[in-house]
Each structure stands twice: as structure tokens, then as C-alpha cells.
């Protein structure tokens, strides 16, 4: 293939796909440089990371399990982004959703066909309610959602800790296990992945991605939500209820985050415990959304990347002697290059001019 044809191939690809991929590659390359500068072998480091993420069925199961809440957290952030809002409160909405799901899971004994959907619905409602507060403040008082959602993360953390200690806890720091009828655990998935902690939540996460895509791209309400995000004044002139759409956008974003919490409470852990700090999943969801281009299906891939990095990193110290902190550096570099997408697009435009 000639050089000019190669240039045309790269330029013809969608920018929304090329930019995140290049950002990941650049992050990995610079990460390799950091490993070399720190005295580690990058080939051994990346090989052990890859093996730790996909090397055998157990690792694959753990990667899928880690990917599940990342998908839903990424969807929560991306839905807000697509509708002109910046939801930094996904972490707090996830925590209250986790609490609500576990509370329903331990407080009732119902048939599984009722109990499990009810627990997930409770998580979605809790997350939506937690996001509704900054939404209504944004819509009616013009209070910036970033400030409110950041503060509400801390309220969610300490409020749930207090509820766990006073209401749900039997041992002082964690709840009982949810009833089997409310659990997402799958003996089948565990058996084919050598008893990993993978569960049925991955199916719910994928359905969530489809729902977000359909809602935003194929419905009139989705068009309204995106239009309000693009230009509130034009939307209001066109007869759209701007305030109601702002509140609805935040509530839907919070619902996705709440369901992410349910995946942890009903699937991975089966309970909720007092937390000394944030889980980090909600904050990582911002990066997942950015790398996925705020696209529902792009988020599936970026969440898988994050799940693989997080799980694979656990293998690096034992196999290659590389500290897991280097994975956080790589993630930070990837986010940096995604944020610097203007530079990547500039390089792509230069390639396009050279190819013409």
C-alpha cells in the first residue's frame, strides 16, 4: 500500500473513532517511556497486563465484572454531556443506588421475577432522585450543576455510611447479604470462568447502552433533550420546556448511575459496607465517557478498556515487577490525549491535506 493510500485510509475513518484510538495508543506509548525511565521493562509490563485481563477464563470473567459498572457510569456521564450538562455527581448517585438496591434486597422476600427488578428499579429511582436535586437547582436557580453534584457526592458518602451503621448493619460496618431472589450472581457464568465474580449485570449494562442510544437518537424526547443542551434559547423559542428537560436529563443520568450501584450491591459484593472513601467508579466514568466519545456503543469499548486495565494491573507486580500505580499513570495519559483531541484532529487534517 502506498503512503498516500495509507494516509487516505486513516483520514477516511470517522474522527469520533480515530481520536480516542490514537489517544489510547499515545497513552500506552508514553506509558512505556515512563516504565523505561523508571527502570521497568514495558514489554513485560504490558504482556503481564494483557495476561491479567484476558489470560484465562477467570481473568476474563473478572474483566467483564469490572467492566459492568464502568459501562453504566460512563452512560450516566455521557447522557448528561449529550444534553449539555456536566454530571460530576455520578459517584454519589452510584452510592445511593447501591444502598437502595441492597435495602430492597435484604428487606423483602419475594419471587425472583419481582424481587430483582424491584431492587434494580429502587437503585435507578434513588440515583435519579439524587440527580434531580442539582437538576432542579440548575433549572430554576441557575446554580451550576458541577458545584452541586461535587458537594452531593460527599453528602451521599456520609449519609449512606450513617444509614448502614444505624439501619442495615449487623456487624457495625456492613449489611447482611441480599436474598438470593435479589442477587445477580450466576452459577453458570461463574462455572465457565473458573469461579470468577462475573454476574448477569453485564447484560443489564449492554441493555442500558441500547436504551441510551435509542432514547437520544430515535425519539422525539431525545431530540428535545439534545436540542436544549445545544442551545437553550433556541429550544425555548421553538416551544420546548427547557427547565423540565434539564431536570429530566439529570434524572435519567442519575438513574444510570444508580443502576451502576445496583450492579455492585446485587452482583459483585451482594451487600453494602461502610466506606472510608469513594469507590472511584463514578469518577472513572467521566474518563470512560470521554474515551467513548459520549457514544453509547463507544462507551462499551472504553469501559472494557478500563476494566482490562484495572484487572490486568493486578498481575503486573507479580509477573513483571511493575507497580500497579503505573496503570493509573497510563489512564491519566490517555485522558490527557483525549482532552487534547484538538491536536490529534489537527494532525489528521494535515494528513488529509498531504493526501490530496
PDB file of C-alpha atoms in Angstrom, residues 159-267:
ATOM      1  CA  UNK A 159     -25.294   9.717  54.654  1.00  0.00           C
ATOM      2  CA  UNK A 160     -25.107   6.130  53.395  1.00  0.00           C
ATOM      3  CA  UNK A 161     -22.427   5.294  55.968  1.00  0.00           C
ATOM      4  CA  UNK A 162     -24.727   6.568  58.707  1.00  0.00           C
ATOM      5  CA  UNK A 163     -27.682   4.558  57.372  1.00  0.00           C
ATOM      6  CA  UNK A 164     -25.580   1.397  57.090  1.00  0.00           C
ATOM      7  CA  UNK A 165     -24.409   1.718  60.710  1.00  0.00           C
ATOM      8  CA  UNK A 166     -27.817   2.567  62.158  1.00  0.00           C
ATOM      9  CA  UNK A 167     -30.265   0.628  59.971  1.00  0.00           C
ATOM     10  CA  UNK A 168     -28.717  -2.085  57.799  1.00  0.00           C
ATOM     11  CA  UNK A 169     -25.669  -3.203  59.713  1.00  0.00           C
ATOM     12  CA  UNK A 170     -25.477  -6.331  61.860  1.00  0.00           C
ATOM     13  CA  UNK A 171     -21.714  -6.213  62.358  1.00  0.00           C
ATOM     14  CA  UNK A 172     -21.267  -2.470  62.681  1.00  0.00           C
ATOM     15  CA  UNK A 173     -19.797  -1.911  59.247  1.00  0.00           C
ATOM     16  CA  UNK A 174     -21.774  -3.861  56.634  1.00  0.00           C
ATOM     17  CA  UNK A 175     -25.251  -5.133  55.791  1.00  0.00           C
ATOM     18  CA  UNK A 176     -26.489  -8.689  55.511  1.00  0.00           C
ATOM     19  CA  UNK A 177     -26.154 -10.412  52.156  1.00  0.00           C
ATOM     20  CA  UNK A 178     -29.065  -9.747  49.811  1.00  0.00           C
ATOM     21  CA  UNK A 179     -31.521 -12.594  49.391  1.00  0.00           C
ATOM     22  CA  UNK A 180     -30.860 -14.980  46.535  1.00  0.00           C
ATOM     23  CA  UNK A 181     -34.040 -13.743  44.865  1.00  0.00           C
ATOM     24  CA  UNK A 182     -32.463 -10.279  44.527  1.00  0.00           C
ATOM     25  CA  UNK A 183     -28.988 -11.437  43.529  1.00  0.00           C
ATOM     26  CA  UNK A 184     -27.414 -11.002  40.089  1.00  0.00           C
ATOM     27  CA  UNK A 185     -24.988 -13.859  40.687  1.00  0.00           C
ATOM     28  CA  UNK A 186     -24.900 -16.558  38.028  1.00  0.00           C
ATOM     29  CA  UNK A 187     -23.673 -20.062  38.774  1.00  0.00           C
ATOM     30  CA  UNK A 188     -23.417 -20.704  35.045  1.00  0.00           C
ATOM     31  CA  UNK A 189     -21.206 -17.675  34.342  1.00  0.00           C
ATOM     32  CA  UNK A 190     -19.114 -18.414  37.423  1.00  0.00           C
ATOM     33  CA  UNK A 191     -18.610 -22.034  36.381  1.00  0.00           C
ATOM     34  CA  UNK A 192     -17.379 -21.203  32.858  1.00  0.00           C
ATOM     35  CA  UNK A 193     -14.998 -18.560  34.223  1.00  0.00           C
ATOM     36  CA  UNK A 194     -13.381 -20.710  36.918  1.00  0.00           C
ATOM     37  CA  UNK A 195     -15.456 -19.206  39.749  1.00  0.00           C
ATOM     38  CA  UNK A 196     -14.848 -15.553  38.978  1.00  0.00           C
ATOM     39  CA  UNK A 197     -17.275 -12.939  40.304  1.00  0.00           C
ATOM     40  CA  UNK A 198     -18.837 -12.197  36.904  1.00  0.00           C
ATOM     41  CA  UNK A 199     -22.626 -11.871  37.047  1.00  0.00           C
ATOM     42  CA  UNK A 200     -25.696 -11.113  34.929  1.00  0.00           C
ATOM     43  CA  UNK A 201     -25.166  -7.375  35.360  1.00  0.00           C
ATOM     44  CA  UNK A 202     -23.207  -7.230  32.099  1.00  0.00           C
ATOM     45  CA  UNK A 203     -26.446  -7.980  30.239  1.00  0.00           C
ATOM     46  CA  UNK A 204     -28.207  -5.126  32.025  1.00  0.00           C
ATOM     47  CA  UNK A 205     -25.313  -2.781  31.205  1.00  0.00           C
ATOM     48  CA  UNK A 206     -25.477  -3.622  27.494  1.00  0.00           C
ATOM     49  CA  UNK A 207     -29.257  -3.127  27.514  1.00  0.00           C
ATOM     50  CA  UNK A 208     -28.629   0.250  29.169  1.00  0.00           C
ATOM     51  CA  UNK A 209     -26.344   1.259  26.289  1.00  0.00           C
ATOM     52  CA  UNK A 210     -29.025   0.309  23.761  1.00  0.00           C
ATOM     53  CA  UNK A 211     -31.653   2.269  25.710  1.00  0.00           C
ATOM     54  CA  UNK A 212     -29.463   5.390  25.798  1.00  0.00           C
ATOM     55  CA  UNK A 213     -28.755   5.163  22.071  1.00  0.00           C
ATOM     56  CA  UNK A 214     -32.429   4.646  21.214  1.00  0.00           C
ATOM     57  CA  UNK A 215     -33.643   7.405  23.519  1.00  0.00           C
ATOM     58  CA  UNK A 216     -31.214  10.049  22.272  1.00  0.00           C
ATOM     59  CA  UNK A 217     -31.097   9.120  18.602  1.00  0.00           C
ATOM     60  CA  UNK A 218     -34.516   7.695  17.762  1.00  0.00           C
ATOM     61  CA  UNK A 219     -37.088   9.521  19.886  1.00  0.00           C
ATOM     62  CA  UNK A 220     -38.617  12.982  19.851  1.00  0.00           C
ATOM     63  CA  UNK A 221     -37.883  13.422  23.550  1.00  0.00           C
ATOM     64  CA  UNK A 222     -34.246  12.571  22.926  1.00  0.00           C
ATOM     65  CA  UNK A 223     -34.086  15.220  20.216  1.00  0.00           C
ATOM     66  CA  UNK A 224     -35.566  17.739  22.644  1.00  0.00           C
ATOM     67  CA  UNK A 225     -33.036  16.867  25.330  1.00  0.00           C
ATOM     68  CA  UNK A 226     -30.132  17.254  22.903  1.00  0.00           C
ATOM     69  CA  UNK A 227     -31.565  20.469  21.475  1.00  0.00           C
ATOM     70  CA  UNK A 228     -31.808  22.024  24.938  1.00  0.00           C
ATOM     71  CA  UNK A 229     -28.195  21.026  25.519  1.00  0.00           C
ATOM     72  CA  UNK A 230     -27.076  22.663  22.279  1.00  0.00           C
ATOM     73  CA  UNK A 231     -28.971  25.944  22.684  1.00  0.00           C
ATOM     74  CA  UNK A 232     -31.448  26.672  25.463  1.00  0.00           C
ATOM     75  CA  UNK A 233     -32.650  29.965  23.973  1.00  0.00           C
ATOM     76  CA  UNK A 234     -33.397  28.473  20.557  1.00  0.00           C
ATOM     77  CA  UNK A 235     -35.118  25.498  22.196  1.00  0.00           C
ATOM     78  CA  UNK A 236     -37.316  27.763  24.278  1.00  0.00           C
ATOM     79  CA  UNK A 237     -38.183  29.817  21.192  1.00  0.00           C
ATOM     80  CA  UNK A 238     -39.181  26.566  19.466  1.00  0.00           C
ATOM     81  CA  UNK A 239     -41.645  25.845  22.275  1.00  0.00           C
ATOM     82  CA  UNK A 240     -39.639  23.312  24.277  1.00  0.00           C
ATOM     83  CA  UNK A 241     -39.833  23.282  28.074  1.00  0.00           C
ATOM     84  CA  UNK A 242     -36.183  23.985  28.843  1.00  0.00           C
ATOM     85  CA  UNK A 243     -36.437  23.678  32.626  1.00  0.00           C
ATOM     86  CA  UNK A 244     -38.292  20.369  32.541  1.00  0.00           C
ATOM     87  CA  UNK A 245     -35.789  18.943  30.058  1.00  0.00           C
ATOM     88  CA  UNK A 246     -32.810  19.969  32.197  1.00  0.00           C
ATOM     89  CA  UNK A 247     -34.336  18.215  35.204  1.00  0.00           C
ATOM     90  CA  UNK A 248     -35.237  15.142  33.157  1.00  0.00           C
ATOM     91  CA  UNK A 249     -31.708  14.912  31.719  1.00  0.00           C
ATOM     92  CA  UNK A 250     -30.153  14.951  35.164  1.00  0.00           C
ATOM     93  CA  UNK A 251     -32.671  12.408  36.476  1.00  0.00           C
ATOM     94  CA  UNK A 252     -32.001   9.957  33.624  1.00  0.00           C
ATOM     95  CA  UNK A 253     -28.257  10.391  34.077  1.00  0.00           C
ATOM     96  CA  UNK A 254     -28.674   9.691  37.790  1.00  0.00           C
ATOM     97  CA  UNK A 255     -30.774   6.610  37.052  1.00  0.00           C
ATOM     98  CA  UNK A 256     -27.935   5.098  35.016  1.00  0.00           C
ATOM     99  CA  UNK A 257     -25.548   5.835  37.888  1.00  0.00           C
ATOM    100  CA  UNK A 258     -27.922   4.295  40.424  1.00  0.00           C
ATOM    101  CA  UNK A 259     -28.135   1.101  38.373  1.00  0.00           C
ATOM    102  CA  UNK A 260     -24.315   1.013  38.312  1.00  0.00           C
ATOM    103  CA  UNK A 261     -24.505   0.922  42.103  1.00  0.00           C
ATOM    104  CA  UNK A 262     -27.014  -1.919  41.929  1.00  0.00           C
ATOM    105  CA  UNK A 263     -24.511  -3.936  39.906  1.00  0.00           C
ATOM    106  CA  UNK A 264     -22.097  -3.733  42.822  1.00  0.00           C
ATOM    107  CA  UNK A 265     -24.669  -4.268  45.554  1.00  0.00           C
ATOM    108  CA  UNK A 266     -26.608  -7.092  43.931  1.00  0.00           C
ATOM    109  CA  UNK A 267     -23.822  -8.643  41.897  1.00  0.00           C
TER     110      UNK A 267
END
